[in-house]
PDB file of N, CA, C and O in Angstrom:
ATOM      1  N   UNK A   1     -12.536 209.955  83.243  1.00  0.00           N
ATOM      2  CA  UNK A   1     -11.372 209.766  84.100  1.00  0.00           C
ATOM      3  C   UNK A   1     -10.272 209.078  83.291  1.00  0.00           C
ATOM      4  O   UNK A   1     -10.626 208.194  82.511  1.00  0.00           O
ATOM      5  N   UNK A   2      -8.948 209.395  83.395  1.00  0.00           N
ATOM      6  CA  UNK A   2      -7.843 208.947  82.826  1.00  0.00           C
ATOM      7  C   UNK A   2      -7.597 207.757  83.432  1.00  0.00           C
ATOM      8  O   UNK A   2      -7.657 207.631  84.655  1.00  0.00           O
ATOM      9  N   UNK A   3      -7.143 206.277  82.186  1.00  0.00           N
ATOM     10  CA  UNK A   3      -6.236 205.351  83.011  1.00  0.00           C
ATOM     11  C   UNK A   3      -4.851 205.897  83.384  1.00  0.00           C
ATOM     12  O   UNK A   3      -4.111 205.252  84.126  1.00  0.00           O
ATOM     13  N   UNK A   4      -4.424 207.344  82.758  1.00  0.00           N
ATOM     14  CA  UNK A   4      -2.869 207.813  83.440  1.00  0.00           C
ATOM     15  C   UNK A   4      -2.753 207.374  84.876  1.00  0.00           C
ATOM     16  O   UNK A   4      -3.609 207.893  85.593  1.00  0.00           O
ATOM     17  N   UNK A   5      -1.979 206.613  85.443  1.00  0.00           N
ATOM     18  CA  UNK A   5      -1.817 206.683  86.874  1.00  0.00           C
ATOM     19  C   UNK A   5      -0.575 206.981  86.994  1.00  0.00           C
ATOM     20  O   UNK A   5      -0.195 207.293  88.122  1.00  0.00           O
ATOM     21  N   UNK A   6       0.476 206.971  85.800  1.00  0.00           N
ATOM     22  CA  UNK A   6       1.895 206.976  86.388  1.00  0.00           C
ATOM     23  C   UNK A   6       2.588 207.908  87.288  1.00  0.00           C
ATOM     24  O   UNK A   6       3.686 207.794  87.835  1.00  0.00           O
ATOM     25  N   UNK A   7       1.373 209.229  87.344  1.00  0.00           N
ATOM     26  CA  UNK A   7       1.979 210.080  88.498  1.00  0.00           C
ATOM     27  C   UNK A   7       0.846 209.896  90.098  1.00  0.00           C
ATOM     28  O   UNK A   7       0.559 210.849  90.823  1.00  0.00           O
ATOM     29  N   UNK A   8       0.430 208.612  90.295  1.00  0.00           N
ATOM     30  CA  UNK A   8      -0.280 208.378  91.494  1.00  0.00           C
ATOM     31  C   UNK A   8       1.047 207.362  92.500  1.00  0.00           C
ATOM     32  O   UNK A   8       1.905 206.536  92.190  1.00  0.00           O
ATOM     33  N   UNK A   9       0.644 207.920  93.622  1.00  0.00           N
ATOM     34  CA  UNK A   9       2.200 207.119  94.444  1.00  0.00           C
ATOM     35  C   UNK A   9       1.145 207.337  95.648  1.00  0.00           C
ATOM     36  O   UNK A   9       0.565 208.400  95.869  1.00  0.00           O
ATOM     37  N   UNK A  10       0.976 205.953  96.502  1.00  0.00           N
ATOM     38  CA  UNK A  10       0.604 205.483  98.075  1.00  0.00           C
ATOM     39  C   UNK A  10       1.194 205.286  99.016  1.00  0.00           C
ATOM     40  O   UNK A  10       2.289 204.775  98.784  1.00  0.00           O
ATOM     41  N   UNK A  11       0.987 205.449  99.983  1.00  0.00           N
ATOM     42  CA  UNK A  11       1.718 204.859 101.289  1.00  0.00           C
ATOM     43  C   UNK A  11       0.667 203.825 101.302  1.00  0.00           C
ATOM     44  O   UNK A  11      -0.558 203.902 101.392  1.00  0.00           O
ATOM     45  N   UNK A  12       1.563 202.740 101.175  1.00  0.00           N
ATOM     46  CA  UNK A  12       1.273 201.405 102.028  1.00  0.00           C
ATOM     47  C   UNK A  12       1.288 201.647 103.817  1.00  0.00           C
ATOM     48  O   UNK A  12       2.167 202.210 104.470  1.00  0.00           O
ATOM     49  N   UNK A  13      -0.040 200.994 104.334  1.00  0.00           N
ATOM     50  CA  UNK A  13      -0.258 201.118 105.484  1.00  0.00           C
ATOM     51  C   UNK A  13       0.553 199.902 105.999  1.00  0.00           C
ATOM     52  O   UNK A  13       1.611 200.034 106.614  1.00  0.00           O
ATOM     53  N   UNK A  14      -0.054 198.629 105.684  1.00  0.00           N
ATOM     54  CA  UNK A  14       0.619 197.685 105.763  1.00  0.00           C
ATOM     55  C   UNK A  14       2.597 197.674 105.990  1.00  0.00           C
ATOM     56  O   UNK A  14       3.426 197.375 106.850  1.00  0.00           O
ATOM     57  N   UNK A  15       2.565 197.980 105.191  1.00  0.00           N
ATOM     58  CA  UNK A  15       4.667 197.630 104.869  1.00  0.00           C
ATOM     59  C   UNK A  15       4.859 199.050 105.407  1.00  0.00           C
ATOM     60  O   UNK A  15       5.581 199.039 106.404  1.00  0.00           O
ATOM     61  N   UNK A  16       4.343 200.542 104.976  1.00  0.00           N
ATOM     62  CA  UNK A  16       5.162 201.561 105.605  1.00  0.00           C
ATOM     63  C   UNK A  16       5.615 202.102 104.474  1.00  0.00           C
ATOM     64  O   UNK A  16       5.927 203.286 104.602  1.00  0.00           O
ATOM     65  N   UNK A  17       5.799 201.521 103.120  1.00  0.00           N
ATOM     66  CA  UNK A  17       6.328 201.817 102.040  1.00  0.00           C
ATOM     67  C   UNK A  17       5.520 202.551 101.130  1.00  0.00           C
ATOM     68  O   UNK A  17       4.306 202.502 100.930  1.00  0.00           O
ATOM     69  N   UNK A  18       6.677 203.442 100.464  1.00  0.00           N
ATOM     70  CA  UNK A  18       5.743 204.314  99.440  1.00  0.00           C
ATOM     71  C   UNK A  18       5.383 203.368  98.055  1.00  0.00           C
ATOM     72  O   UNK A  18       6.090 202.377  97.875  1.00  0.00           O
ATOM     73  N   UNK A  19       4.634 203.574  97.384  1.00  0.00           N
ATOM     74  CA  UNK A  19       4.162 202.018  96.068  1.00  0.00           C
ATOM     75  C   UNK A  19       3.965 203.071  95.215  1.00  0.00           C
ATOM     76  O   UNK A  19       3.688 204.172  95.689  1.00  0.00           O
ATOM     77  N   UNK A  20       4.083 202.878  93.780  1.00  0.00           N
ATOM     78  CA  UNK A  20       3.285 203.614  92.275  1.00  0.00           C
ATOM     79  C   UNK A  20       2.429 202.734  92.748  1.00  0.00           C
ATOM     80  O   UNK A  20       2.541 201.864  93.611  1.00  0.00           O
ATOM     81  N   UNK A  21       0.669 203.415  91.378  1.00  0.00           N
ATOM     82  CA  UNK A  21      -0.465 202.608  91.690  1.00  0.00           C
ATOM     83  C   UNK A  21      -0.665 201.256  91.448  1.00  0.00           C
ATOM     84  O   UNK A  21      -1.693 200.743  91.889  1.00  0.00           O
ATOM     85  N   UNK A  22       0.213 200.519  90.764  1.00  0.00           N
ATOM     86  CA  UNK A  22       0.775 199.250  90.331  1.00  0.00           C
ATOM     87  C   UNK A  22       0.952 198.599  91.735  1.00  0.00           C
ATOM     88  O   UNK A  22       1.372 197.465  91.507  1.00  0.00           O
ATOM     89  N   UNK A  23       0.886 198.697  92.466  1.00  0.00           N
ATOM     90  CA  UNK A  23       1.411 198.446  94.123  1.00  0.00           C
ATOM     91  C   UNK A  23       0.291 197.443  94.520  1.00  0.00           C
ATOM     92  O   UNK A  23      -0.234 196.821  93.597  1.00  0.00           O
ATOM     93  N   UNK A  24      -0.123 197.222  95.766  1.00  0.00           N
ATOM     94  CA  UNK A  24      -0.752 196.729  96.872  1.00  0.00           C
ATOM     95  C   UNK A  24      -1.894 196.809  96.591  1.00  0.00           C
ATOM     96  O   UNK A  24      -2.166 197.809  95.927  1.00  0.00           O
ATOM     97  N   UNK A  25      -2.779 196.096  96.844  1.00  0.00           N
ATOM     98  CA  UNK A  25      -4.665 196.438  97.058  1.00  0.00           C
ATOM     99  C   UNK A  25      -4.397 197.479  97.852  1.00  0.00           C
ATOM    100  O   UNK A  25      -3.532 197.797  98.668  1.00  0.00           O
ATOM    101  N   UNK A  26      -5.863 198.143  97.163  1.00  0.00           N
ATOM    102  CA  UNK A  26      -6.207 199.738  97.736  1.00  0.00           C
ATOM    103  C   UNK A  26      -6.286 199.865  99.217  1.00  0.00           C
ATOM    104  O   UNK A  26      -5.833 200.671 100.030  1.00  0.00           O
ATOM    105  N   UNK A  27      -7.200 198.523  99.302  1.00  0.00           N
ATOM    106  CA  UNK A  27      -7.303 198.596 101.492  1.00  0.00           C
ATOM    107  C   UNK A  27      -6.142 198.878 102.109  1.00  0.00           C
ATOM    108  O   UNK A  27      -6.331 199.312 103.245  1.00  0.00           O
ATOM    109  N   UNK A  28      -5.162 198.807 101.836  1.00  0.00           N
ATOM    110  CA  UNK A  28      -4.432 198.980 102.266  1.00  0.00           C
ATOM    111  C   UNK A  28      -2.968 199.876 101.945  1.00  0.00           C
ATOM    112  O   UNK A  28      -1.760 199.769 102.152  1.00  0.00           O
ATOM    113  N   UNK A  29      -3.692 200.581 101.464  1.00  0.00           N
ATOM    114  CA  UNK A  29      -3.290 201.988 101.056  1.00  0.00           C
ATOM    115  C   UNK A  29      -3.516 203.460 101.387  1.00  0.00           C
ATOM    116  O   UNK A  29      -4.693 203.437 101.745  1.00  0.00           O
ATOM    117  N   UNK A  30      -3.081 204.820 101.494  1.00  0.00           N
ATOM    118  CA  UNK A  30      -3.432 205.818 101.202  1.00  0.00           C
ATOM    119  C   UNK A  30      -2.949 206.447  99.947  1.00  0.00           C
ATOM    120  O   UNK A  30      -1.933 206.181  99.305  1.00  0.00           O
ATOM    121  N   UNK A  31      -3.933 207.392  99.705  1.00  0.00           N
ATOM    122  CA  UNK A  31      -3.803 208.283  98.495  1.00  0.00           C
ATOM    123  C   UNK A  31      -4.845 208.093  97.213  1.00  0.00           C
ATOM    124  O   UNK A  31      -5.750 207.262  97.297  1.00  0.00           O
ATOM    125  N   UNK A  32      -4.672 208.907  96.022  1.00  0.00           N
ATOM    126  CA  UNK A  32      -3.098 208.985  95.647  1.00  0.00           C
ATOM    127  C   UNK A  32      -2.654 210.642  95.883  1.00  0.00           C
ATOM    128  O   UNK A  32      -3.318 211.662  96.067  1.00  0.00           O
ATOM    129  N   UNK A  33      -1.396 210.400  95.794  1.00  0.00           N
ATOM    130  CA  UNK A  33      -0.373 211.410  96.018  1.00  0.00           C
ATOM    131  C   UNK A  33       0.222 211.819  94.376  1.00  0.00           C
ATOM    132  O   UNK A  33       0.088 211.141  93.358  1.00  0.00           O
ATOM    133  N   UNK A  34       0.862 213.063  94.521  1.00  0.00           N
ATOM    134  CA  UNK A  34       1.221 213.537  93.400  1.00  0.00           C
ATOM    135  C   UNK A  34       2.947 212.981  93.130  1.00  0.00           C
ATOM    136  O   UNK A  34       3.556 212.810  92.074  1.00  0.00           O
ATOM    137  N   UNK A  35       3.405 212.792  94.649  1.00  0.00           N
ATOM    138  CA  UNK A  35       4.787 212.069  94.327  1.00  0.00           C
ATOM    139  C   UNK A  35       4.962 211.189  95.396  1.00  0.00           C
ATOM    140  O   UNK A  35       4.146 210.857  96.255  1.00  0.00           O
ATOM    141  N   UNK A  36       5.985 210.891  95.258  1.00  0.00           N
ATOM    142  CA  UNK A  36       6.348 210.456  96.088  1.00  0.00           C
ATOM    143  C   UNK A  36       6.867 210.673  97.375  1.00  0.00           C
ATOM    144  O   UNK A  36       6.889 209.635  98.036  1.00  0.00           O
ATOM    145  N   UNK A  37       7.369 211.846  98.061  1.00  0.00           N
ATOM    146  CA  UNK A  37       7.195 212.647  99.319  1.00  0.00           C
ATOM    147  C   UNK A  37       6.055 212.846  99.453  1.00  0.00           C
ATOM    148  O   UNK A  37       5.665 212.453 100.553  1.00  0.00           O
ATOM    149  N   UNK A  38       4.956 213.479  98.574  1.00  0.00           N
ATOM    150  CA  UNK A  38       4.069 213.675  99.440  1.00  0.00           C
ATOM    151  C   UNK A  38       3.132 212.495 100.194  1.00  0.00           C
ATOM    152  O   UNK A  38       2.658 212.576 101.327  1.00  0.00           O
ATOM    153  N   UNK A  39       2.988 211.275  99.159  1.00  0.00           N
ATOM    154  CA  UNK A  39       3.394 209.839  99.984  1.00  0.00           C
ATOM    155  C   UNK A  39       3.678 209.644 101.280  1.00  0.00           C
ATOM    156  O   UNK A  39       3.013 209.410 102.289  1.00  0.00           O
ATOM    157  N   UNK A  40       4.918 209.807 101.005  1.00  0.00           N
ATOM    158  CA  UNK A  40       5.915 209.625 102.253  1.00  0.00           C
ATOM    159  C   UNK A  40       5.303 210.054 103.640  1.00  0.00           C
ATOM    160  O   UNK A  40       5.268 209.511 104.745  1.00  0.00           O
ATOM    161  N   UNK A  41       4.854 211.195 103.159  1.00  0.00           N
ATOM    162  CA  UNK A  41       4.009 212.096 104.504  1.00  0.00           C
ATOM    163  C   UNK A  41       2.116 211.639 104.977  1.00  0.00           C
ATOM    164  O   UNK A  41       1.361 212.199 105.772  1.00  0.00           O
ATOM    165  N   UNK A  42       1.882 210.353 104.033  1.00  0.00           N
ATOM    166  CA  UNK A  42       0.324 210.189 104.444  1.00  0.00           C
ATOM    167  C   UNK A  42      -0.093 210.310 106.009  1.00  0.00           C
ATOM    168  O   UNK A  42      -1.255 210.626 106.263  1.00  0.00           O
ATOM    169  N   UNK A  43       0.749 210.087 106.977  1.00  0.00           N
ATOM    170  CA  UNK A  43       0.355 209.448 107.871  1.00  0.00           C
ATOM    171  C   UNK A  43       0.259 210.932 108.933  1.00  0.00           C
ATOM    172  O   UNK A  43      -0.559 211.253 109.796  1.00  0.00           O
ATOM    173  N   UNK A  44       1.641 211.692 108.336  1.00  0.00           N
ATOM    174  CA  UNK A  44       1.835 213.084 109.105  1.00  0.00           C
ATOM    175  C   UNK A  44       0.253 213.807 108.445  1.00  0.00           C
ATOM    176  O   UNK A  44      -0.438 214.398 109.275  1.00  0.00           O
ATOM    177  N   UNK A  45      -0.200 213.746 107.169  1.00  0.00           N
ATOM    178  CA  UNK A  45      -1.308 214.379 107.096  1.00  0.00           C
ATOM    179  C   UNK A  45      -2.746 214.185 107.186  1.00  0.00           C
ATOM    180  O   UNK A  45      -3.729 214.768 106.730  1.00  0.00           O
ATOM    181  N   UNK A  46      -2.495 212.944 108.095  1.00  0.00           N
ATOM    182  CA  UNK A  46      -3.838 212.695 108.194  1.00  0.00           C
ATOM    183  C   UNK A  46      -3.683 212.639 109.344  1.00  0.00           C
ATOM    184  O   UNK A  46      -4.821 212.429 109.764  1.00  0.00           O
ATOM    185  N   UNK A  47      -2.769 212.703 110.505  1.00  0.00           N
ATOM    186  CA  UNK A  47      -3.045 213.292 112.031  1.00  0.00           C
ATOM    187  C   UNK A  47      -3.309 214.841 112.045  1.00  0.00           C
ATOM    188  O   UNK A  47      -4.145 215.456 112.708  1.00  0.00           O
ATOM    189  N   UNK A  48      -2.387 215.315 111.149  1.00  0.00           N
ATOM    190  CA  UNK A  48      -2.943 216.811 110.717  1.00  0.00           C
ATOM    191  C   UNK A  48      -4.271 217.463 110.450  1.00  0.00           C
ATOM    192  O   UNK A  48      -4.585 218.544 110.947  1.00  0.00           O
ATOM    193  N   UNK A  49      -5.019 216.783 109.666  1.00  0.00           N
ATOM    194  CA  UNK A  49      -6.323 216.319 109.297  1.00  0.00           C
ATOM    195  C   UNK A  49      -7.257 216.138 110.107  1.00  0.00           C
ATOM    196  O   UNK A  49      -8.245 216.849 110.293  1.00  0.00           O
ATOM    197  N   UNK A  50      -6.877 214.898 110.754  1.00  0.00           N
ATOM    198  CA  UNK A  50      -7.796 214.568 112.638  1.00  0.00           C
ATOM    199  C   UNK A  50      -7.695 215.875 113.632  1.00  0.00           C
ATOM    200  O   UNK A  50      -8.652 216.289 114.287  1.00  0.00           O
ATOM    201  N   UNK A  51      -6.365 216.464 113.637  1.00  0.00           N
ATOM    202  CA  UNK A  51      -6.763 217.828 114.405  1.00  0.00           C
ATOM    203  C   UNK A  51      -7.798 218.474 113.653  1.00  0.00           C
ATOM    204  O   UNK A  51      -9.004 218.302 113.831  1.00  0.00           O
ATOM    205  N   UNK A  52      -7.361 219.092 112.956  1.00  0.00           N
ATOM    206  CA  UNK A  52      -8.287 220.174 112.231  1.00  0.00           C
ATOM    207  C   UNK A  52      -9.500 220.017 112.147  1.00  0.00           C
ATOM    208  O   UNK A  52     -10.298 220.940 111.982  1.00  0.00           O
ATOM    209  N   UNK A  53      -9.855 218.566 112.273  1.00  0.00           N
ATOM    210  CA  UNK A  53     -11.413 218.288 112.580  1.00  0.00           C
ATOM    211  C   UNK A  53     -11.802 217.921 113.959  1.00  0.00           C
ATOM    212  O   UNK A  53     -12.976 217.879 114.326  1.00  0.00           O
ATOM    213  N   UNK A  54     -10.666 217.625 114.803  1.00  0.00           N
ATOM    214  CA  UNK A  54     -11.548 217.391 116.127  1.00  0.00           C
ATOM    215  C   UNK A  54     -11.202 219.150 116.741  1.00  0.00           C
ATOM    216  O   UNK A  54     -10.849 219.013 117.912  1.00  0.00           O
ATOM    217  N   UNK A  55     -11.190 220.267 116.462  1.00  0.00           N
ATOM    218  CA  UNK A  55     -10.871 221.480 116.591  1.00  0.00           C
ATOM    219  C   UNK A  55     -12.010 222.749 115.687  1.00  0.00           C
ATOM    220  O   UNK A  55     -11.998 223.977 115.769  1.00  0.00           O
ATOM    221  N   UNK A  56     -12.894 221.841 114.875  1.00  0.00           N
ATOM    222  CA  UNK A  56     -13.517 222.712 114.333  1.00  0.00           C
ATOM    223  C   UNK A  56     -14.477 222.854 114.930  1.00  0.00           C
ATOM    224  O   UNK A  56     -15.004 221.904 115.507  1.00  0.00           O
ATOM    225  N   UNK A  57     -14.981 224.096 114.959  1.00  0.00           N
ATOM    226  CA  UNK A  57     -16.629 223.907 116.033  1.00  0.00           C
ATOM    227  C   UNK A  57     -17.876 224.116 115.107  1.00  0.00           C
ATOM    228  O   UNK A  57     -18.996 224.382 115.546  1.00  0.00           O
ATOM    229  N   UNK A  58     -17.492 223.932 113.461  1.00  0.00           N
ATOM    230  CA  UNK A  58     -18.887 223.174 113.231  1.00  0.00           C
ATOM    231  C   UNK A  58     -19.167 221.714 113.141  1.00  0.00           C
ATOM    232  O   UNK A  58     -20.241 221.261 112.747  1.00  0.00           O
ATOM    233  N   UNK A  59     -18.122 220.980 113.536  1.00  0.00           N
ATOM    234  CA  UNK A  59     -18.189 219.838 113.863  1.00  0.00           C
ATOM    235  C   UNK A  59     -18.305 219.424 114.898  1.00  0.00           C
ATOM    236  O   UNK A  59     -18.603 218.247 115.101  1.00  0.00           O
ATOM    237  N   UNK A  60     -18.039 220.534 116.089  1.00  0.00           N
ATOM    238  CA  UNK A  60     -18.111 219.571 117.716  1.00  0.00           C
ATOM    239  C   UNK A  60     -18.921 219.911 117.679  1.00  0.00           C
ATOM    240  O   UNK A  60     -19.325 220.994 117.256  1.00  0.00           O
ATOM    241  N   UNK A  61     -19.659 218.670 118.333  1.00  0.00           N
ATOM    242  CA  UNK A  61     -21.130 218.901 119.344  1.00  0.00           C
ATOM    243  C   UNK A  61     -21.155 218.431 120.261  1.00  0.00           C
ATOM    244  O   UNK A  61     -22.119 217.773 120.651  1.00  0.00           O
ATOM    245  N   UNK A  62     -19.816 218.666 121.081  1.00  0.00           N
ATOM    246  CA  UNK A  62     -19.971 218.060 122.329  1.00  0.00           C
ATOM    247  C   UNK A  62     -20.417 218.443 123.444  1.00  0.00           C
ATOM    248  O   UNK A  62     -20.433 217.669 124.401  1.00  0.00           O
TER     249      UNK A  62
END
């Protein structure tokens, strides 16, 4: 694995803010991301994400 991180970028959960990996403890982070928009969008893709899995039916067993 590479120490390259300079193209890793998080959304801070905490602040709301996008960080390089130089940023925040991880807990409180998502990613990493390839930029910084796609960053920007953690939060839109992981409700995106929660559908697609509460919608799959090899996962429901309800």
């Amino acid at each position: 694995m590479s120490d390259d991180h300079s193209n890793e970028w998080y959304y801070n959960t905490r602040t709301g803010q996008v960080e390089p990996y130089s940023g925040a403890k991880s807990a409180d982070r998502l990613g990493p991301y390839n930029s910084p928009e796609e960053a920007a969008r953690a939060l839109e893709k992981v409700e995106e994400r929660n559908e697609a899995w509460d919608n799959d039916p090899k996962w429901n067993d309800d």
